[in-house]
Short mmCIF file of C-alpha atoms in Angstrom, two decimals:
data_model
loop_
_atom_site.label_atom_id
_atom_site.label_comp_id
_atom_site.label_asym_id
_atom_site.label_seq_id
_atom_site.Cartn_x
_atom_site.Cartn_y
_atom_site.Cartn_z
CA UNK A 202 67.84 54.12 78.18
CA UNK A 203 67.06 57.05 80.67
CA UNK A 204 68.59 59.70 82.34
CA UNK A 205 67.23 59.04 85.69
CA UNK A 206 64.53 56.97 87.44
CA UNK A 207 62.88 57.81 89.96
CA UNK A 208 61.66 54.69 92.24
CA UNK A 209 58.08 55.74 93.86
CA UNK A 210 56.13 58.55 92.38
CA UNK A 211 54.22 59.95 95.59
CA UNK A 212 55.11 63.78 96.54
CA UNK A 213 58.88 63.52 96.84
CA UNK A 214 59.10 61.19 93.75
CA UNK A 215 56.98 63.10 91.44
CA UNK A 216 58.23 66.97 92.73
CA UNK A 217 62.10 65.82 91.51
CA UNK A 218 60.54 64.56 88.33
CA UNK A 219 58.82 67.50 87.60
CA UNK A 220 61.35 69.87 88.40
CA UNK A 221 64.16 68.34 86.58
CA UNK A 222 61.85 68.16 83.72
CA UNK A 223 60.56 71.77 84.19
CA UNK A 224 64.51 72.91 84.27
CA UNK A 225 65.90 70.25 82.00
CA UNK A 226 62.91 69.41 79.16
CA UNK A 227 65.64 66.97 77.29
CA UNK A 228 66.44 64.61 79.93
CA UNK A 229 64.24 61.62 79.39
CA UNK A 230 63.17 60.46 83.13
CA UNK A 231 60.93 57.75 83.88
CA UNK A 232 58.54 57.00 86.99
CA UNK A 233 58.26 53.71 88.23
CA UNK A 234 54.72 53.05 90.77
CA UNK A 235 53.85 49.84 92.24
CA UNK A 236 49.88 51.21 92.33
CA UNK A 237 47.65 52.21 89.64
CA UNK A 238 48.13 55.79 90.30
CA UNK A 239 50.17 58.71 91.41
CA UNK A 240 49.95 60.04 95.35
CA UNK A 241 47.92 57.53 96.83
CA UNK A 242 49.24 58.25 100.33
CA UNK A 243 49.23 61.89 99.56
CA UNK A 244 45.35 61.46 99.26
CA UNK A 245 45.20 60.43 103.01
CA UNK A 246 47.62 63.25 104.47
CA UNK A 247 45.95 65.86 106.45
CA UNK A 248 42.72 63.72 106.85
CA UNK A 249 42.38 64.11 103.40
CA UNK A 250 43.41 68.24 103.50
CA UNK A 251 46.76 67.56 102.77
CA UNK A 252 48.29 70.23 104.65
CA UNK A 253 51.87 71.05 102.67
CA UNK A 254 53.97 72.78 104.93
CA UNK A 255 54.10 75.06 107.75
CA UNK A 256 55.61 78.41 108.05
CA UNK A 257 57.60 77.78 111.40
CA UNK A 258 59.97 75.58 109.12
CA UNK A 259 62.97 75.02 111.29
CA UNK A 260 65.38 72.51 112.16
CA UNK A 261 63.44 72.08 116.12
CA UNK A 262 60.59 70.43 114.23
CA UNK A 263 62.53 67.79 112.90
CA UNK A 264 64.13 64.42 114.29
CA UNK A 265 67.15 62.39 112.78
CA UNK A 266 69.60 60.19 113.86
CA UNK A 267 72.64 62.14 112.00
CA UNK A 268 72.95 65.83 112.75
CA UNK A 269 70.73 67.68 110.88
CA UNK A 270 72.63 71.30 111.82
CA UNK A 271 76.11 69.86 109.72
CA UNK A 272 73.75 69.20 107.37
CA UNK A 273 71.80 72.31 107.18
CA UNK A 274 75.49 74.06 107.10
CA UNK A 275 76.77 72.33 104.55
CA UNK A 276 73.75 72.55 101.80
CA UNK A 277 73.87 77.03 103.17
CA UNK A 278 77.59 77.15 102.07
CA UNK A 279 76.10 75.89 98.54
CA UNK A 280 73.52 79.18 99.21
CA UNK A 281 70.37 76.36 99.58
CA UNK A 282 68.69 76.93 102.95
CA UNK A 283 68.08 73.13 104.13
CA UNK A 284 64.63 73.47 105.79
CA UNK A 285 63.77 77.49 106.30
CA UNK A 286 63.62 77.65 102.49
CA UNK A 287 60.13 80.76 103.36
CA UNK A 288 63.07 82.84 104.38
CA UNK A 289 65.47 82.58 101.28
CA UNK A 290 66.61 86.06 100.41
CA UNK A 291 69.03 84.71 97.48
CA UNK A 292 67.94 83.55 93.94
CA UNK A 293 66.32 80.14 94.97
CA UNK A 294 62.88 79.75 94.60
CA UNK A 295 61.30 78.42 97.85
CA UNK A 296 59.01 75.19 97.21
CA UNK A 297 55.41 76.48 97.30
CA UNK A 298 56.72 78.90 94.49
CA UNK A 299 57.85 76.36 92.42
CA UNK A 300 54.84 73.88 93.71
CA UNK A 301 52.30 76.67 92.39
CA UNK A 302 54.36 76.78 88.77
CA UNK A 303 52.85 72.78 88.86
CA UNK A 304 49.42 74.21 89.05
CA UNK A 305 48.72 74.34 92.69
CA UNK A 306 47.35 76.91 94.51
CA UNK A 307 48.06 77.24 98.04
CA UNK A 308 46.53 79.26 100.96
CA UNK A 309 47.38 79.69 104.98
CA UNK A 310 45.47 78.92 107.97
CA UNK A 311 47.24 79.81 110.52
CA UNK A 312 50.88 78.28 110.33
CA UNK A 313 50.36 75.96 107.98
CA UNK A 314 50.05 76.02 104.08
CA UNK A 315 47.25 74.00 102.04
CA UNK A 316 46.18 73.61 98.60
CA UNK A 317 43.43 76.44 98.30
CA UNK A 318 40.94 73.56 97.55
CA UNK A 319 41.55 72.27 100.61
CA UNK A 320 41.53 68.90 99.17
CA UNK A 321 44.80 66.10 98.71
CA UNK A 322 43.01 65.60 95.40
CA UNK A 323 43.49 68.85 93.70
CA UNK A 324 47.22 68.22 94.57
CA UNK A 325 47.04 64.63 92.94
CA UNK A 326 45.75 66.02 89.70
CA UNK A 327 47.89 69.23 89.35
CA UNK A 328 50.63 66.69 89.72
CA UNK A 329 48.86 64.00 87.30
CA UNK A 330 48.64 67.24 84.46
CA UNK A 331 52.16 69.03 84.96
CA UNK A 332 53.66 65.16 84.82
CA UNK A 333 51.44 64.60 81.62
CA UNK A 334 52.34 67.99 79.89
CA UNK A 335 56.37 67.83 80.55
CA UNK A 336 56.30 64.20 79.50
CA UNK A 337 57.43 62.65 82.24
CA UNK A 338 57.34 58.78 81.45
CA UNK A 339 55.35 56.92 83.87
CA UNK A 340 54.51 52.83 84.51
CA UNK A 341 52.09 51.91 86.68
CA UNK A 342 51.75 48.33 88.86
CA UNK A 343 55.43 48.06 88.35
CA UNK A 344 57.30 46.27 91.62
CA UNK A 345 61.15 46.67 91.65
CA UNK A 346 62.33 43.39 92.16
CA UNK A 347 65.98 43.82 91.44
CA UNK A 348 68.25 46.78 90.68
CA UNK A 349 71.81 46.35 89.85
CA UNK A 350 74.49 48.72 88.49
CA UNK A 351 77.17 47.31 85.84
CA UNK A 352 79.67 50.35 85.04
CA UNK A 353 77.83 53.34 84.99
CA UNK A 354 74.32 51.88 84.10
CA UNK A 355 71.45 51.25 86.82
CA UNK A 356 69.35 47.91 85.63
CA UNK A 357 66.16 47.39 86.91
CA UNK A 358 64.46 44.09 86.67
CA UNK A 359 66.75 43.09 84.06
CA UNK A 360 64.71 45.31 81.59
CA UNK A 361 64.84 48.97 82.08
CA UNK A 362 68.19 51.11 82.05
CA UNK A 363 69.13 54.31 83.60
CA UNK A 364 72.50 56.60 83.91
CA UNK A 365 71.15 57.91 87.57
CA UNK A 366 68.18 56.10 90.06
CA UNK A 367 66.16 58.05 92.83
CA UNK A 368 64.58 56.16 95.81
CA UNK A 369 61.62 58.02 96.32
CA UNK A 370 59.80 54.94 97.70
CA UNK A 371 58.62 56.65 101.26
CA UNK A 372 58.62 54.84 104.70
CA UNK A 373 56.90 51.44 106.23
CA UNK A 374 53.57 53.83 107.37
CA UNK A 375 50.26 53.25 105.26
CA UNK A 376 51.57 49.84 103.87
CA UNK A 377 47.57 49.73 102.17
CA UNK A 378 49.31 52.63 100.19
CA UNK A 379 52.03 51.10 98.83
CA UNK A 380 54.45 52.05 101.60
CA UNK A 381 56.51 48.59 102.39
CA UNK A 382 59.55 49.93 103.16
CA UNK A 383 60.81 48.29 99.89
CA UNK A 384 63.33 51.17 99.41
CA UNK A 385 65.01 49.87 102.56
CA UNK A 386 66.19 46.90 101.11
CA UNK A 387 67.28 48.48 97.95
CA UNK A 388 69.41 51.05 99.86
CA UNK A 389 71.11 48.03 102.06
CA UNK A 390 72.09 46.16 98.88
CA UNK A 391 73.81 48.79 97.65
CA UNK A 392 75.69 48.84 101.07
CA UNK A 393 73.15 51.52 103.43
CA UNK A 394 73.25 51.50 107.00
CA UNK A 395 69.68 51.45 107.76
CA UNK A 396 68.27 52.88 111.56
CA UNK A 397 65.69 50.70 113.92
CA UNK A 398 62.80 51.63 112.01
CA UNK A 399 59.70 52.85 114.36
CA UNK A 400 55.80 54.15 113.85
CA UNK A 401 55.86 57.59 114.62
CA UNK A 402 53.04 60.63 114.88
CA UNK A 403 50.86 57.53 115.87
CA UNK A 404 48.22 56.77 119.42
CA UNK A 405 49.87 55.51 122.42
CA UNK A 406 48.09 52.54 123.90
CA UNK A 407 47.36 52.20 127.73
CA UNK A 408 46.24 50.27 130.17
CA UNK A 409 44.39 52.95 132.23
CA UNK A 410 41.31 51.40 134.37
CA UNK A 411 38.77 53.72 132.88
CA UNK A 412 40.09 54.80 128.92
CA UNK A 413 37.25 52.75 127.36
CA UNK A 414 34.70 55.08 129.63
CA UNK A 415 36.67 58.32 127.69
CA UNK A 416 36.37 56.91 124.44
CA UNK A 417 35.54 60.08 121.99
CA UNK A 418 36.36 62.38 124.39
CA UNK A 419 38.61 65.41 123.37
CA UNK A 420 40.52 68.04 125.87
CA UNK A 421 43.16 70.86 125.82
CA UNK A 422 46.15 70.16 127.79
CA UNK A 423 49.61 70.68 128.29
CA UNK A 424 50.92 66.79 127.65
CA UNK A 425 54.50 65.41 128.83
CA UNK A 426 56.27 62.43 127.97
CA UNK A 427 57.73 60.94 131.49
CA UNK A 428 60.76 58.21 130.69
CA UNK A 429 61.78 56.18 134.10
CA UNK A 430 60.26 58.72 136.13
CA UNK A 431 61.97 61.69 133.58
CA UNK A 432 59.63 64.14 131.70
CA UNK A 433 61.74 64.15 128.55
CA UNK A 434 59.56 66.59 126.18
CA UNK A 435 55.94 68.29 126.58
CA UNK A 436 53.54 69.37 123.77
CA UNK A 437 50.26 71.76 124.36
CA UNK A 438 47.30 70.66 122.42
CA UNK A 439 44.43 68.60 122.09
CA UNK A 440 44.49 65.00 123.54
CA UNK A 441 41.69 62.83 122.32
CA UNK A 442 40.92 59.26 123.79
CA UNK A 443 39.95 56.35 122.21
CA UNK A 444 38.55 53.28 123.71
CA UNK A 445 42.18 51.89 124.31
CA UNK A 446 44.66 54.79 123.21
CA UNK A 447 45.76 58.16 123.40
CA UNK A 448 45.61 60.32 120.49
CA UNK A 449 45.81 63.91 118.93
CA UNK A 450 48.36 66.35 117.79
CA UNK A 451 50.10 66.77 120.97
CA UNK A 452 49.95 62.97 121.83
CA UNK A 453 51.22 62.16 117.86
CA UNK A 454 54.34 64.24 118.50
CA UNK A 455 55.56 62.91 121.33
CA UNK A 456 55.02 59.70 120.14
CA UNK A 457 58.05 59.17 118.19
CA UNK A 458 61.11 57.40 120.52
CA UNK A 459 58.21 55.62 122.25
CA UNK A 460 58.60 52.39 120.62
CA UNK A 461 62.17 52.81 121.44
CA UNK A 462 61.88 53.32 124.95
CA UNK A 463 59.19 50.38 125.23
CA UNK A 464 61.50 48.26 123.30
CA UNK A 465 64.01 48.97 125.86
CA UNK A 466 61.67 48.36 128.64
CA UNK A 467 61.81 51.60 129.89
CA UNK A 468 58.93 52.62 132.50
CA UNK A 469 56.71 55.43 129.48
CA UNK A 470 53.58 57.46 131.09
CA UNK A 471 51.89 60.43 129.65
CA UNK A 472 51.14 63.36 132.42
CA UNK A 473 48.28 65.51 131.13
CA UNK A 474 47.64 68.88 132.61
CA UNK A 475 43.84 69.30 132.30
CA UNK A 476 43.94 72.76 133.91
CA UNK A 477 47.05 74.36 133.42
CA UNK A 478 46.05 78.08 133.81
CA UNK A 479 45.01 77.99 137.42
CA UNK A 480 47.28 76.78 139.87
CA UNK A 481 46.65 73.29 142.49
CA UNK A 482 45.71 75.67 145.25
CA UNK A 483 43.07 77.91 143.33
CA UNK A 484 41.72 74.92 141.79
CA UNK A 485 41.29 73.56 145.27
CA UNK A 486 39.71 76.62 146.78
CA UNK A 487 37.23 76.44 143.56
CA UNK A 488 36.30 72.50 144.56
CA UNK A 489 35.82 74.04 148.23
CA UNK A 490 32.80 76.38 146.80
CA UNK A 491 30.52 73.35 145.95
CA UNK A 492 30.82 71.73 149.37
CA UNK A 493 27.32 70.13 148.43
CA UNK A 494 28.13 68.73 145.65
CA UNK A 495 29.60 65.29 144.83
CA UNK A 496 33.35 65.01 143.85
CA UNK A 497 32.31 64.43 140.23
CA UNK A 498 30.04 66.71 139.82
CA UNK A 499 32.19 69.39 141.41
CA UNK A 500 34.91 68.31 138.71
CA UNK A 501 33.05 68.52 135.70
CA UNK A 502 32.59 72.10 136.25
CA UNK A 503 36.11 72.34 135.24
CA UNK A 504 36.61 69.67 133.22
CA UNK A 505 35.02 67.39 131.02
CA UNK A 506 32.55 65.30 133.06
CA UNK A 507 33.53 61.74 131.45
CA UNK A 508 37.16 62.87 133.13
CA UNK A 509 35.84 64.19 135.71
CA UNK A 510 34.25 60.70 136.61
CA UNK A 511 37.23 58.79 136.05
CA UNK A 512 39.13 61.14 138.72
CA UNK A 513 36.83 60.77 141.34
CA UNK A 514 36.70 56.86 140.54
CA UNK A 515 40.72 56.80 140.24
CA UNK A 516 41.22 58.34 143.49
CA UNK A 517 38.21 56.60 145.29
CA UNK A 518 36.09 59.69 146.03
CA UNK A 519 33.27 59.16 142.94
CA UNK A 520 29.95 59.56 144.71
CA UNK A 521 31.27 61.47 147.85
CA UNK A 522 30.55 65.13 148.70
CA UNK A 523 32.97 67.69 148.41
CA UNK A 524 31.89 68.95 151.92
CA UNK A 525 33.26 64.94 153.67
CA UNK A 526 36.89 65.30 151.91
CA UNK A 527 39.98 64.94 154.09
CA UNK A 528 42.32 67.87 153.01
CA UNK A 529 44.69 65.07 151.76
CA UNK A 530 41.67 63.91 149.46
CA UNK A 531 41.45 67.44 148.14
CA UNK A 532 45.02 67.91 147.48
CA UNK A 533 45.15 64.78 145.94
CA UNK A 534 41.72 65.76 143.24
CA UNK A 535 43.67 69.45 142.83
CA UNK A 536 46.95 67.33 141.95
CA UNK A 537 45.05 64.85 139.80
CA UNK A 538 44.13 68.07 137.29
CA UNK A 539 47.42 68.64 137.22
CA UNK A 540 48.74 65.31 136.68
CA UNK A 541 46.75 63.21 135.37
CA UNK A 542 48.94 60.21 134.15
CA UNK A 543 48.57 57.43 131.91
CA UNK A 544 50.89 54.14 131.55
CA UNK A 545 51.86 53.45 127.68
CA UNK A 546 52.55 49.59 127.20
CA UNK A 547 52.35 50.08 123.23
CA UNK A 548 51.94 52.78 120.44
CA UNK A 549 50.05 52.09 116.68
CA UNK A 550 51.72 49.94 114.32
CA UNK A 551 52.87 51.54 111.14
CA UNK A 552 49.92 51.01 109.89
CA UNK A 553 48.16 53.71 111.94
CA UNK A 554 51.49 55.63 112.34
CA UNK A 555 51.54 58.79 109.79
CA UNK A 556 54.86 58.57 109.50
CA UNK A 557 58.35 56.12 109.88
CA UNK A 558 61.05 57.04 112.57
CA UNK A 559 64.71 56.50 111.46
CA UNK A 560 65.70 55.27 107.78
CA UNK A 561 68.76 55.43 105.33
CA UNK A 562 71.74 56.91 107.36
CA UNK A 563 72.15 60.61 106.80
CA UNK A 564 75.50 60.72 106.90
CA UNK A 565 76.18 58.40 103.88
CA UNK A 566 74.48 60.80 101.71
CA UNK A 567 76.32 63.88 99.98
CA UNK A 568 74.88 67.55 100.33
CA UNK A 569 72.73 66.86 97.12
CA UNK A 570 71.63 63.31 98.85
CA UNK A 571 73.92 61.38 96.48
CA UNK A 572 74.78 58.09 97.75
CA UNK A 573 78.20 57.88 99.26
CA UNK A 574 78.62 54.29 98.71
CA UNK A 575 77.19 53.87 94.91
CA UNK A 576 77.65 57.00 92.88
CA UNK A 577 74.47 57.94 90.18
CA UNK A 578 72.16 56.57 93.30
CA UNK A 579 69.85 59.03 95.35
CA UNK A 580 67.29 58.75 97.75
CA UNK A 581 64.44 61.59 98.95
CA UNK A 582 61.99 61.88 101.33
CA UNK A 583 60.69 59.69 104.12
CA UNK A 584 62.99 56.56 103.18
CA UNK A 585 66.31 58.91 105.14
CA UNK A 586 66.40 59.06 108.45
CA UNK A 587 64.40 62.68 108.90
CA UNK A 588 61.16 63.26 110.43
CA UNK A 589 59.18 65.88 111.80
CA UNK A 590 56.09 66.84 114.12
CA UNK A 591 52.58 67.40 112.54
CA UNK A 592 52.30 70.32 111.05
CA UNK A 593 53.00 69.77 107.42
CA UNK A 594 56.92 69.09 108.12
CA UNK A 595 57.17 65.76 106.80
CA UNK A 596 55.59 67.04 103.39
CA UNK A 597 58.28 69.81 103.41
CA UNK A 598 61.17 67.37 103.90
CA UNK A 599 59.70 64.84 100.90
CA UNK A 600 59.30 68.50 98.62
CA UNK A 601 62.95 70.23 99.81
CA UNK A 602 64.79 67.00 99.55
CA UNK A 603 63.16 66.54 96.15
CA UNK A 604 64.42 70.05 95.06
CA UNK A 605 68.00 69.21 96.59
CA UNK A 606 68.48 65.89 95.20
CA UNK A 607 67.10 67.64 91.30
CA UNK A 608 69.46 70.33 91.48
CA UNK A 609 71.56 67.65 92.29
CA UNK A 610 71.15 65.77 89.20
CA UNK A 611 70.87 69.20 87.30
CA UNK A 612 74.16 70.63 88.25
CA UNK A 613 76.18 67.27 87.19
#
């Protein structure tokens, strides 16, 4: 018999064992992992960095379904700051605080916080010791095939018994990781309204004549989504193209109602301002200074010249002299820097997408992410309906949901 169980011991699962262990060394908790080790999508985030949060931590880097301000307001009137936890002036502990009482160090670069090893791995085995020395129970390979709850007992597989069970269990993203969106169907048999489920902080596929000849290149840009014709959001960062996609920091976070919109055959481009600091007229008074030289040519002295071929091929100048161009054909090159666009027909499946879009319905969780329709049952991290842009937000959610659904348990 436990106290709790905790479905899925990757960064949400094994932060609310180890704190309710760390505040609670009696209760006997158990951690149940379908692979033969802790974190193994946690290796992978960051490109391998594993970048764990980000200063900036506020409620307009994160997406859900269910209003995330009623939420925010209702865990502050319990005095526990939903997301800007680095600002806490009361007696909680923020998470990197309680993350470096685990044994890991952190450091900043920039905005964002990393283990000082810059390595996932350190962050695996600070979690693998602190787990180890607060005896936190742990089986390995284990699938949950069934979970049922008879009076006030969670049984699992018709073999293992707990009072309370946490879905810690993650998204659909990574499935090579473990990630099959299992938790889903746990969370609907116990009567969940799950969201359409999408890929998000993934590429964006296009059709554009000339991506393969971009392939591998990378450029800054100011980058807006365009819905039917609307620009609906715009990121600044680096775009990088692939032989058939869009990709990058700036294309990842606008990626995320894509799918949607697609699915709803909705007309999707990306607009990407290549030259955003000069304005269409200056840039066409700079083209008019290399009169002699070829449209291409003249371009890639402002822009990379594997773009600046597919402009002059896109608008049918490649090859001609700057010198022979109709003012319209000018304009139209100036324009082009501005708004370059791109038609999306797909984005990356979840198993290129870094994270999953939508989940378990916010609202039928309590403040301490209780379920609503099967009391003793909890749920954490990326299996809810929150997300959030790149930047370490999504590991800040899995960690602060952690915390809320521990002191959860703790303050029963």
């Amino acid at each position: 018999m436990y106290d709790v169980i905790i479905i899925g011991a990757g960064a949400s699962g094994c932060f609310c064992a180890l704190n309710l262990k760390y505040n609670n060394p009696n209760l006997k908790i158990l951690l149940l992992e379908k692979n033969n080790k802790i974190g193994k999508k946690l290796l992978i985030t960051g490109n391998g960095r594993c970048n764990l949060g980000n200063i900036n931590n506020d409620l307009s880097n994160y997406n859900s379904n269910s209003s995330l301000e009623r939420f925010k307001n209702i865990l502050e009137i319990d005095n526990y700051d939903f997301l800007n936890v680095l600002d806490n002036t009361d007696d909680n502990e923020n998470y990197f605080e309680i993350l470096n009482k685990f044994g890991i160090l952190t450091r900043k670069e920039e905005d964002r916080i990393y283990p000082y090893s810059m390595q996932a791995l350190s962050v695996c085995k600070s979690f693998e010791r602190a787990l180890e020395y607060y005896n936190v129970n742990i089986k390995y390979d284990y699938d949950v095939l069934k979970i049922v709850k008879n009076d006030d007992l969670f049984i699992i597989n018709d073999e293992l018994k707990s009072k309370k069970v946490v879905i810690a269990t993650g998204g659909k993203t990574y499935h090579k990781t473990g990630s099959t969106g299992s938790g889903y169907e746990i969370l609907k048999r116990f009567g969940h309204g799950i969201t359409d489920l999408y890929p998000s902080l993934t590429s964006l596929k296009t059709n554009y004549k000339y991506i393969k000849d971009l392939a591998g290149v990378r450029a800054e840009a100011i980058v807006s989504l365009s819905v039917d014709g609307w620009i609906t959001e715009s990121e600044e960062g680096q775009v990088q193209f692939t032989k058939d996609s869009l990709s990058g920091i700036s294309i990842f976070n606008l990626s995320r109602n894509v799918a949607k919109y697609l699915k709803e055959q909705k007309n999707v481009k990306i607009i990407i301002n290549l030259v955003s600091q000069y304005s269409e007229l200056e840039l066409e008074n700079y083209l008019k200074s290399f009169s002699g030289y070829t449209s291409e040519d003249a371009l890639s002295c402002i822009i990379n010249n594997k773009l600046a071929i597919a402009v002059a091929k896109e608008l049918k100048v490649y090859g001609k002299k700057i010198k022979m161009l109709s003012q319209n054909e000018l304009e139209a090159l100036s324009f082009n820097l501005h708004n370059m666009y791109f038609d999306i027909e797909n984005t990356g499946d979840f198993e290129m997408a870094q994270v999953t879009s939508g989940g378990a319905n916010l609202e039928e969780f309590t403040d301490n992410l209780e379920s609503k329709k099967c009391k003793g049952l909890y749920a954490t991290g990326e299996i809810l309906d929150v997300d959030g842009k790149c930047g370490g937000y999504n590991l800040s959610w899995a960690f602060n949901s952690a915390l809320i659904v521990s002191y959860g348990i703790l303050n029963k």
